[in-house]
Amino acid sequence: MNQRETLKNKNGVLEIGGVSATKLAKEFGTPLYVMDQAYIENMCKVYKETLEKEYGDGLICYASKAFSCKEIYRIVNNAGIGADTVSGGEIFTAKSVDFPMEKICFHGNNKTKAELEFAVNSGVGYIVLDAYSEADELDLICKKLNKTQKVLIRVNPGVEAHTHHYIQTAKVDSKFGFSIDSGEALEIVKFVSKKSNIELCGLHCHIGSQIFESKSFALAVDKMTGFYKTIKTELGLEFDVLNMGGGFGIYYAEDDAKKTCAEYADYIKIIAKELKYNVIVKGIKKPFLILEPGRSIVGEAGVTLYTAGRIKDIKSIKKYVAIDGGMFDNPRFALYQAKYTVIAAEKLNEQPIEKYSIAGKCCESGDIIAEDCMLPKINEGDLLAVLSTGAYNYSMSSNYNRNLIPPVIMVKDGEARYAVKPQTYEDLLRNDV
């Protein structure tokens, strides 16, 4: 457990944001997504201040695909940062709480015409292009609406980050971006720069997710600035913006580095240092730097609470403890064997003496949350906590098997409140005909 002031062992019971897990489970029930609001606010503050100090002209955009709801957009807006969105739904949610649209980047490899029109009409800051036909379609939309839209182009710098292959996005065969090495990126730059109704301001890259190796980010900066120099030399174009994406790794289990909020600033420092150096050495214009951390802002802020149900002991093979949640509230193990730390939330002072696999309640053999977890002896009714579930858990949740998606609560300074209310069975039927 990566303990901190707002996530700690208090007399053998897990405490989050000044509230015991026991109290939260009694008041709100389980399964329950719990978000440590102070941690989120602190991460936003650290990233914003570090970028200002180490680089100057730039913007942190929270990658809201990690966790999107009205309240998170309010929180990040109050922190003075922007947002990265990947769908019309995310833009609509942000807009519903008066998020400043000019501080939004809109991504996606297959944005629909309706989404593009909505983004333009909403006044989003930048649309990140990922196809020739998308550039054509957006140009026509802007002409029809008598608007000019600022755009970036997503390019692939060919930097291989050491992470799961499902979340590497800079491979040669990635569905995202245009390859610099193949010459495709230069061709799309030529194409988009000639459009009349869209303004090409710069480029975007994202090398993957859950990356700890700082040299990956440094290499990506080198590749991108080298390409900016090529564009300047061959096309006579200089860009005002560079978006380096995000992908900063967080703590999930013992193999991962434990970082404080302040130490997460090192990712920003590395990128800023490399960019300032490369701008001078390569003789290019210093760009406005956009960075898009998501997981590292909300990931460790999240804890999911479950109640232990049936326990199945297959002698000499495996011991399962079933929970009242499962892949409908956390599909990440089923998708790409994501690792988690699981703790007995009310037995933190007891020795872990048995190995368990944590199984969900769905009618699916692959419905597992974690395997080989060393825990104290678990009984039915015990409270379990899965740590670092703030990113890509609620976002990926579903009503599989007609299970209800758990509510989300924010905790801060000993107080808890709903960010997302509980679903009801009536909610399941709302759109049925």
Short mmCIF file of C-alpha atoms in Angstrom, two decimals:
data_model
loop_
_atom_site.label_atom_id
_atom_site.label_comp_id
_atom_site.label_asym_id
_atom_site.label_seq_id
_atom_site.Cartn_x
_atom_site.Cartn_y
_atom_site.Cartn_z
CA MET A 1 0.00 0.00 0.00
CA ASN A 2 1.37 3.41 -0.97
CA GLN A 3 0.39 5.11 2.27
CA ARG A 4 -0.09 8.85 2.68
CA GLU A 5 -1.90 11.19 5.05
CA THR A 6 -5.20 10.58 3.23
CA LEU A 7 -4.73 6.81 2.78
CA LYS A 8 -3.51 5.06 5.89
CA ASN A 9 -3.82 2.34 8.46
CA LYS A 10 -5.62 3.71 11.50
CA ASN A 11 -5.80 1.16 14.32
CA GLY A 12 -5.96 -1.70 11.83
CA VAL A 13 -8.69 -0.16 9.65
CA LEU A 14 -8.19 1.51 6.27
CA GLU A 15 -8.87 5.24 6.39
CA ILE A 16 -9.47 7.25 3.21
CA GLY A 17 -9.69 11.03 3.29
CA GLY A 18 -10.23 10.98 7.03
CA VAL A 19 -13.10 8.46 6.90
CA SER A 20 -12.81 4.79 7.86
CA ALA A 21 -13.62 2.17 5.25
CA THR A 22 -15.99 0.62 7.81
CA LYS A 23 -18.04 3.81 8.04
CA LEU A 24 -18.10 4.28 4.27
CA ALA A 25 -19.33 0.73 3.67
CA LYS A 26 -22.06 1.08 6.29
CA GLU A 27 -23.28 4.42 4.96
CA PHE A 28 -23.03 3.83 1.21
CA GLY A 29 -22.94 0.04 0.84
CA THR A 30 -20.66 -2.06 -1.36
CA PRO A 31 -19.38 -2.33 -4.00
CA LEU A 32 -18.33 1.30 -3.75
CA TYR A 33 -15.92 3.52 -5.63
CA VAL A 34 -14.18 5.86 -3.19
CA MET A 35 -12.20 8.86 -4.50
CA ASP A 36 -9.74 10.82 -2.36
CA GLN A 37 -10.51 14.39 -3.45
CA ALA A 38 -7.54 15.99 -1.68
CA TYR A 39 -5.16 13.69 -3.53
CA ILE A 40 -6.69 14.62 -6.90
CA GLU A 41 -6.48 18.32 -6.09
CA ASN A 42 -2.89 17.99 -4.94
CA MET A 43 -1.84 16.15 -8.10
CA CYS A 44 -3.43 18.87 -10.26
CA LYS A 45 -1.64 21.54 -8.24
CA VAL A 46 1.74 19.78 -8.42
CA TYR A 47 1.54 19.27 -12.18
CA LYS A 48 0.35 22.82 -12.88
CA GLU A 49 2.96 24.48 -10.70
CA THR A 50 5.78 22.27 -11.97
CA LEU A 51 4.98 23.02 -15.61
CA GLU A 52 4.88 26.75 -14.89
CA LYS A 53 8.16 26.65 -12.98
CA GLU A 54 10.14 24.29 -15.20
CA TYR A 55 8.88 25.35 -18.63
CA GLY A 56 6.61 28.37 -18.47
CA ASP A 57 4.13 28.57 -21.32
CA GLY A 58 1.94 25.49 -21.27
CA LEU A 59 -1.19 23.71 -20.08
CA ILE A 60 -1.91 20.55 -18.14
CA CYS A 61 -4.98 18.82 -19.58
CA TYR A 62 -6.51 16.11 -17.42
CA ALA A 63 -7.04 13.01 -19.58
CA SER A 64 -10.64 12.49 -18.57
CA LYS A 65 -11.03 9.08 -20.21
CA ALA A 66 -9.47 7.85 -16.94
CA PHE A 67 -12.51 8.99 -14.95
CA SER A 68 -15.25 11.21 -16.29
CA CYS A 69 -18.23 12.70 -14.48
CA LYS A 70 -19.51 16.18 -13.71
CA GLU A 71 -17.66 16.46 -10.42
CA ILE A 72 -14.21 15.62 -11.76
CA TYR A 73 -14.52 18.36 -14.38
CA ARG A 74 -15.48 20.80 -11.61
CA ILE A 75 -12.47 19.75 -9.55
CA VAL A 76 -9.90 20.04 -12.33
CA ASN A 77 -11.39 23.33 -13.51
CA ASN A 78 -11.12 24.73 -9.99
CA ALA A 79 -7.47 23.60 -10.05
CA GLY A 80 -6.90 25.75 -13.13
CA ILE A 81 -6.08 23.01 -15.62
CA GLY A 82 -7.67 21.88 -18.88
CA ALA A 83 -9.11 18.58 -20.05
CA ASP A 84 -8.44 15.99 -22.73
CA THR A 85 -11.63 14.44 -24.11
CA VAL A 86 -12.15 11.52 -26.49
CA SER A 87 -15.89 11.58 -27.23
CA GLY A 88 -18.87 13.84 -27.64
CA GLY A 89 -20.15 12.50 -24.33
CA GLU A 90 -17.07 13.68 -22.45
CA ILE A 91 -17.30 17.12 -24.06
CA PHE A 92 -21.01 17.30 -23.21
CA THR A 93 -20.31 16.36 -19.57
CA ALA A 94 -17.60 19.00 -19.25
CA LYS A 95 -19.78 21.60 -20.94
CA SER A 96 -22.67 20.85 -18.57
CA VAL A 97 -20.62 22.24 -15.65
CA ASP A 98 -19.38 25.29 -17.59
CA PHE A 99 -15.89 23.94 -18.16
CA PRO A 100 -13.92 26.44 -20.30
CA MET A 101 -14.12 24.88 -23.75
CA GLU A 102 -10.98 26.64 -24.98
CA LYS A 103 -8.99 24.50 -22.51
CA ILE A 104 -10.18 21.23 -24.05
CA CYS A 105 -8.36 18.98 -26.51
CA PHE A 106 -10.56 16.55 -28.44
CA HIS A 107 -8.95 13.26 -29.47
CA GLY A 108 -10.09 10.09 -31.22
CA ASN A 109 -9.14 7.95 -34.20
CA ASN A 110 -12.72 7.80 -35.54
CA LYS A 111 -14.67 10.86 -34.45
CA THR A 112 -18.13 10.98 -35.98
CA LYS A 113 -19.42 13.91 -38.01
CA ALA A 114 -21.89 14.69 -35.23
CA GLU A 115 -19.07 14.75 -32.66
CA LEU A 116 -16.93 17.04 -34.81
CA GLU A 117 -19.84 19.45 -35.34
CA PHE A 118 -20.58 19.45 -31.62
CA ALA A 119 -16.93 20.10 -30.78
CA VAL A 120 -16.66 23.00 -33.22
CA ASN A 121 -19.96 24.55 -32.08
CA SER A 122 -18.89 24.13 -28.45
CA GLY A 123 -15.64 26.01 -29.10
CA VAL A 124 -13.13 23.35 -28.01
CA GLY A 125 -9.55 24.57 -28.03
CA TYR A 126 -7.94 21.93 -30.24
CA ILE A 127 -9.19 18.98 -32.28
CA VAL A 128 -6.51 16.34 -32.78
CA LEU A 129 -6.72 14.93 -36.32
CA ASP A 130 -5.99 11.27 -37.02
CA ALA A 131 -7.06 10.76 -40.68
CA TYR A 132 -7.03 12.48 -44.06
CA SER A 133 -10.79 12.12 -44.37
CA GLU A 134 -11.24 13.62 -40.91
CA ALA A 135 -9.32 16.71 -42.03
CA ASP A 136 -11.56 16.94 -45.12
CA GLU A 137 -14.73 16.52 -43.08
CA LEU A 138 -13.71 19.02 -40.40
CA ASP A 139 -12.74 21.58 -43.03
CA LEU A 140 -16.20 21.31 -44.62
CA ILE A 141 -17.93 21.51 -41.23
CA CYS A 142 -16.03 24.68 -40.37
CA LYS A 143 -16.86 26.19 -43.76
CA LYS A 144 -20.56 25.44 -43.26
CA LEU A 145 -20.50 26.91 -39.75
CA ASN A 146 -18.35 29.87 -40.80
CA LYS A 147 -15.78 29.03 -38.13
CA THR A 148 -12.04 28.35 -38.01
CA GLN A 149 -10.93 25.46 -35.81
CA LYS A 150 -7.46 25.05 -34.31
CA VAL A 151 -6.11 21.53 -34.87
CA LEU A 152 -3.16 19.32 -34.02
CA ILE A 153 -2.14 16.19 -35.91
CA ARG A 154 -1.45 12.98 -34.04
CA VAL A 155 1.87 11.53 -35.07
CA ASN A 156 3.69 8.36 -34.12
CA PRO A 157 7.29 9.00 -33.03
CA GLY A 158 8.13 5.29 -33.05
CA VAL A 159 9.24 5.24 -29.41
CA GLU A 160 8.64 1.88 -27.76
CA ALA A 161 7.67 2.27 -24.11
CA HIS A 162 7.98 -0.77 -21.89
CA THR A 163 4.36 -1.40 -20.95
CA HIS A 164 1.59 -3.86 -21.85
CA HIS A 165 1.25 -4.17 -25.63
CA TYR A 166 -2.46 -3.25 -25.44
CA ILE A 167 -1.57 0.17 -24.07
CA GLN A 168 1.44 0.94 -26.24
CA THR A 169 0.30 3.55 -28.72
CA ALA A 170 3.51 4.46 -30.56
CA LYS A 171 4.18 1.10 -32.21
CA VAL A 172 4.51 1.02 -35.99
CA ASP A 173 1.23 -0.89 -36.32
CA SER A 174 -0.72 1.30 -33.86
CA LYS A 175 -4.22 2.44 -34.82
CA PHE A 176 -3.19 5.91 -33.64
CA GLY A 177 -1.24 8.55 -35.50
CA PHE A 178 0.95 8.96 -38.58
CA SER A 179 4.47 7.54 -38.54
CA ILE A 180 7.35 10.00 -38.62
CA ASP A 181 9.85 7.38 -39.76
CA SER A 182 7.78 6.25 -42.76
CA GLY A 183 7.23 9.79 -44.04
CA GLU A 184 3.46 9.59 -43.51
CA ALA A 185 3.54 12.31 -40.87
CA LEU A 186 5.21 14.82 -43.18
CA GLU A 187 2.66 14.13 -45.91
CA ILE A 188 -0.33 14.70 -43.62
CA VAL A 189 1.25 17.94 -42.38
CA LYS A 190 1.49 19.15 -45.99
CA PHE A 191 -2.12 18.15 -46.61
CA VAL A 192 -3.65 19.78 -43.52
CA SER A 193 -1.57 22.96 -43.78
CA LYS A 194 -3.31 23.78 -47.08
CA LYS A 195 -6.84 23.61 -45.63
CA SER A 196 -8.71 26.92 -45.58
CA ASN A 197 -10.99 26.50 -42.56
CA ILE A 198 -8.76 24.74 -40.07
CA GLU A 199 -5.63 26.16 -38.49
CA LEU A 200 -2.77 23.69 -38.01
CA CYS A 201 -1.09 24.77 -34.76
CA GLY A 202 1.14 21.79 -34.03
CA LEU A 203 1.43 18.08 -33.38
CA HIS A 204 0.44 15.57 -30.75
CA CYS A 205 2.02 12.30 -29.67
CA HIS A 206 1.35 9.78 -26.94
CA ILE A 207 3.74 6.86 -26.49
CA GLY A 208 1.63 4.68 -24.22
CA SER A 209 0.36 4.28 -20.67
CA GLN A 210 1.72 3.17 -17.31
CA ILE A 211 5.28 4.14 -18.26
CA PHE A 212 7.98 4.47 -15.61
CA GLU A 213 11.07 4.79 -17.82
CA SER A 214 11.93 8.47 -18.06
CA LYS A 215 14.17 7.87 -21.07
CA SER A 216 11.06 6.98 -23.10
CA PHE A 217 9.68 10.48 -22.62
CA ALA A 218 13.08 12.07 -23.28
CA LEU A 219 13.43 10.11 -26.51
CA ALA A 220 9.92 11.10 -27.60
CA VAL A 221 10.77 14.79 -27.08
CA ASP A 222 13.92 14.33 -29.15
CA LYS A 223 11.97 12.67 -31.99
CA MET A 224 9.20 15.28 -31.98
CA THR A 225 11.53 18.28 -31.92
CA GLY A 226 13.62 16.67 -34.64
CA PHE A 227 10.48 16.40 -36.74
CA TYR A 228 9.60 20.04 -36.00
CA LYS A 229 13.02 20.97 -37.37
CA THR A 230 12.38 18.86 -40.49
CA ILE A 231 9.04 20.62 -41.02
CA LYS A 232 10.70 24.01 -40.63
CA THR A 233 13.49 23.10 -43.07
CA GLU A 234 11.41 21.35 -45.73
CA LEU A 235 8.07 23.16 -45.52
CA GLY A 236 8.98 26.48 -43.98
CA LEU A 237 6.40 25.97 -41.22
CA GLU A 238 6.89 26.67 -37.53
CA PHE A 239 4.34 25.42 -35.01
CA ASP A 240 3.13 27.17 -31.87
CA VAL A 241 2.02 24.06 -29.96
CA LEU A 242 3.46 20.66 -28.98
CA ASN A 243 1.28 18.15 -27.16
CA MET A 244 3.38 15.35 -25.59
CA GLY A 245 0.42 13.40 -24.18
CA GLY A 246 0.75 11.57 -20.88
CA GLY A 247 1.10 7.94 -19.81
CA PHE A 248 2.91 8.40 -16.49
CA GLY A 249 3.10 5.17 -14.47
CA ILE A 250 1.52 4.81 -11.02
CA TYR A 251 1.68 2.35 -8.14
CA TYR A 252 -0.58 -0.68 -8.41
CA ALA A 253 1.41 -3.50 -6.78
CA GLU A 254 4.79 -4.23 -5.23
CA ASP A 255 6.64 -4.27 -8.56
CA ASP A 256 5.75 -0.60 -9.12
CA ALA A 257 7.58 2.43 -7.76
CA LYS A 258 5.93 4.19 -4.84
CA LYS A 259 5.81 7.94 -5.42
CA THR A 260 4.59 10.90 -3.44
CA CYS A 261 2.61 13.62 -5.22
CA ALA A 262 5.76 15.75 -5.32
CA GLU A 263 7.76 12.93 -6.92
CA TYR A 264 5.24 12.60 -9.76
CA ALA A 265 6.42 16.07 -10.80
CA ASP A 266 9.63 14.40 -12.05
CA TYR A 267 7.78 13.31 -15.20
CA ILE A 268 7.00 16.95 -16.00
CA LYS A 269 10.55 18.06 -15.16
CA ILE A 270 12.08 15.52 -17.54
CA ILE A 271 9.88 16.55 -20.47
CA ALA A 272 10.35 20.27 -19.78
CA LYS A 273 14.13 19.96 -19.47
CA GLU A 274 14.45 17.94 -22.67
CA LEU A 275 12.17 20.26 -24.62
CA LYS A 276 13.99 23.44 -23.55
CA TYR A 277 17.33 21.85 -24.50
CA ASN A 278 16.13 20.57 -27.87
CA VAL A 279 14.50 23.87 -28.83
CA ILE A 280 17.86 25.64 -28.43
CA VAL A 281 20.01 22.94 -30.02
CA LYS A 282 17.73 22.45 -33.04
CA GLY A 283 16.91 26.09 -33.57
CA ILE A 284 13.14 25.77 -33.49
CA LYS A 285 10.45 27.99 -32.01
CA LYS A 286 9.69 27.29 -28.36
CA PRO A 287 6.20 25.75 -28.44
CA PHE A 288 3.30 26.03 -26.03
CA LEU A 289 3.55 22.67 -24.22
CA ILE A 290 0.45 20.61 -23.51
CA LEU A 291 0.67 17.53 -21.28
CA GLU A 292 -2.19 15.11 -20.64
CA PRO A 293 -1.84 13.10 -17.41
CA GLY A 294 -4.96 11.18 -16.42
CA ARG A 295 -4.23 7.95 -14.59
CA SER A 296 -1.60 9.65 -12.41
CA ILE A 297 -4.11 12.30 -11.27
CA VAL A 298 -6.97 9.97 -10.27
CA GLY A 299 -5.55 6.42 -10.26
CA GLU A 300 -4.12 6.22 -6.75
CA ALA A 301 -6.93 8.46 -5.49
CA GLY A 302 -9.39 5.61 -6.04
CA VAL A 303 -10.21 2.65 -3.79
CA THR A 304 -12.98 0.15 -4.44
CA LEU A 305 -14.64 -1.44 -1.43
CA TYR A 306 -16.24 -4.89 -1.61
CA THR A 307 -17.87 -7.30 0.81
CA ALA A 308 -16.53 -10.84 0.80
CA GLY A 309 -19.08 -13.51 -0.08
CA ARG A 310 -18.67 -17.24 -0.71
CA ILE A 311 -15.26 -18.76 -0.14
CA LYS A 312 -14.28 -21.78 -2.20
CA ASP A 313 -11.26 -23.81 -1.14
CA ILE A 314 -10.09 -26.18 -3.87
CA LYS A 315 -7.70 -28.30 -1.83
CA SER A 316 -4.05 -28.09 -2.87
CA ILE A 317 -4.98 -25.95 -5.88
CA LYS A 318 -6.54 -22.56 -5.14
CA LYS A 319 -8.68 -20.67 -2.67
CA TYR A 320 -11.25 -18.23 -4.05
CA VAL A 321 -13.03 -15.45 -2.21
CA ALA A 322 -16.01 -14.09 -4.14
CA ILE A 323 -16.96 -10.42 -3.85
CA ASP A 324 -20.18 -8.50 -4.47
CA GLY A 325 -18.59 -6.75 -7.47
CA GLY A 326 -16.58 -8.02 -10.41
CA MET A 327 -15.74 -7.33 -14.02
CA PHE A 328 -18.79 -5.08 -14.37
CA ASP A 329 -17.08 -2.52 -12.11
CA ASN A 330 -13.46 -3.44 -12.95
CA PRO A 331 -12.78 -5.27 -16.23
CA ARG A 332 -9.06 -4.47 -16.35
CA PHE A 333 -7.79 -7.86 -15.18
CA ALA A 334 -9.97 -9.60 -17.75
CA LEU A 335 -8.77 -7.19 -20.47
CA TYR A 336 -5.03 -7.18 -19.89
CA GLN A 337 -4.23 -8.91 -16.59
CA ALA A 338 -3.88 -5.64 -14.70
CA LYS A 339 -2.31 -6.06 -11.26
CA TYR A 340 -3.80 -4.68 -8.07
CA THR A 341 -3.11 -4.56 -4.36
CA VAL A 342 -5.95 -6.11 -2.36
CA ILE A 343 -6.20 -5.65 1.40
CA ALA A 344 -8.55 -6.73 4.17
CA ALA A 345 -9.75 -3.24 5.05
CA GLU A 346 -10.50 -3.99 8.72
CA LYS A 347 -7.63 -6.41 9.37
CA LEU A 348 -4.59 -4.34 8.46
CA ASN A 349 -2.77 -5.29 11.67
CA GLU A 350 -3.27 -9.01 11.13
CA GLN A 351 -0.62 -11.11 9.40
CA PRO A 352 -1.28 -12.26 5.82
CA ILE A 353 -1.30 -16.02 6.14
CA GLU A 354 -3.37 -17.31 3.20
CA LYS A 355 -3.30 -16.89 -0.56
CA TYR A 356 -6.55 -16.00 -2.30
CA SER A 357 -7.82 -15.26 -5.78
CA ILE A 358 -10.47 -12.56 -5.77
CA ALA A 359 -13.40 -13.61 -7.96
CA GLY A 360 -16.30 -11.50 -9.14
CA LYS A 361 -19.99 -12.45 -9.14
CA CYS A 362 -20.49 -12.44 -12.91
CA CYS A 363 -21.40 -15.59 -14.82
CA GLU A 364 -17.98 -15.64 -16.49
CA SER A 365 -14.97 -17.82 -15.68
CA GLY A 366 -12.64 -14.92 -16.43
CA ASP A 367 -14.32 -12.66 -13.89
CA ILE A 368 -11.29 -12.23 -11.65
CA ILE A 369 -10.09 -9.04 -9.97
CA ALA A 370 -6.75 -10.27 -8.65
CA GLU A 371 -4.84 -13.52 -8.17
CA ASP A 372 -2.49 -14.85 -5.51
CA CYS A 373 -3.28 -12.20 -2.90
CA MET A 374 -1.71 -12.81 0.51
CA LEU A 375 -4.31 -11.85 3.12
CA PRO A 376 -5.31 -12.64 6.70
CA LYS A 377 -7.92 -15.36 6.99
CA ILE A 378 -10.99 -14.06 5.19
CA ASN A 379 -14.53 -14.79 6.32
CA GLU A 380 -17.84 -14.06 4.62
CA GLY A 381 -18.84 -10.49 5.35
CA ASP A 382 -15.28 -9.16 5.61
CA LEU A 383 -14.55 -5.83 3.93
CA LEU A 384 -11.99 -5.94 1.13
CA ALA A 385 -10.37 -2.94 -0.54
CA VAL A 386 -8.76 -2.89 -3.97
CA LEU A 387 -6.33 0.01 -4.25
CA SER A 388 -5.49 2.33 -7.16
CA THR A 389 -8.84 1.91 -8.89
CA GLY A 390 -9.48 5.56 -9.65
CA ALA A 391 -8.56 5.27 -13.33
CA TYR A 392 -10.34 3.17 -15.96
CA ASN A 393 -12.63 1.38 -13.50
CA TYR A 394 -15.78 3.49 -13.32
CA SER A 395 -14.99 4.60 -16.89
CA MET A 396 -15.05 1.01 -18.16
CA SER A 397 -17.90 -0.21 -15.97
CA SER A 398 -20.97 -1.85 -17.45
CA ASN A 399 -24.27 -3.48 -16.57
CA TYR A 400 -23.05 -6.93 -17.57
CA ASN A 401 -25.40 -9.61 -16.21
CA ARG A 402 -27.68 -6.65 -15.38
CA ASN A 403 -25.55 -5.77 -12.40
CA LEU A 404 -25.74 -2.20 -11.11
CA ILE A 405 -22.75 0.08 -11.61
CA PRO A 406 -21.56 1.14 -8.13
CA PRO A 407 -21.84 4.76 -7.01
CA VAL A 408 -18.82 7.03 -6.72
CA ILE A 409 -18.18 9.04 -3.57
CA MET A 410 -15.68 11.81 -2.92
CA VAL A 411 -14.04 11.94 0.50
CA LYS A 412 -12.19 14.92 1.91
CA ASP A 413 -11.40 16.15 5.43
CA GLY A 414 -13.52 13.46 7.06
CA GLU A 415 -16.61 14.10 4.93
CA ALA A 416 -18.08 11.87 2.20
CA ARG A 417 -20.53 12.78 -0.56
CA TYR A 418 -21.84 11.36 -3.82
CA ALA A 419 -20.12 12.28 -7.08
CA VAL A 420 -22.19 9.67 -8.94
CA LYS A 421 -25.39 8.39 -7.34
CA PRO A 422 -26.21 4.66 -7.11
CA GLN A 423 -28.01 3.03 -10.00
CA THR A 424 -31.37 1.38 -9.42
CA TYR A 425 -33.06 -1.54 -11.15
CA GLU A 426 -35.37 1.04 -12.74
CA ASP A 427 -32.28 2.63 -14.33
CA LEU A 428 -31.57 -0.70 -16.05
CA LEU A 429 -34.96 -0.59 -17.73
CA ARG A 430 -35.00 3.09 -18.60
CA ASN A 431 -34.23 2.69 -22.30
CA ASP A 432 -35.76 -0.76 -22.81
CA VAL A 433 -38.70 -0.84 -25.23
#
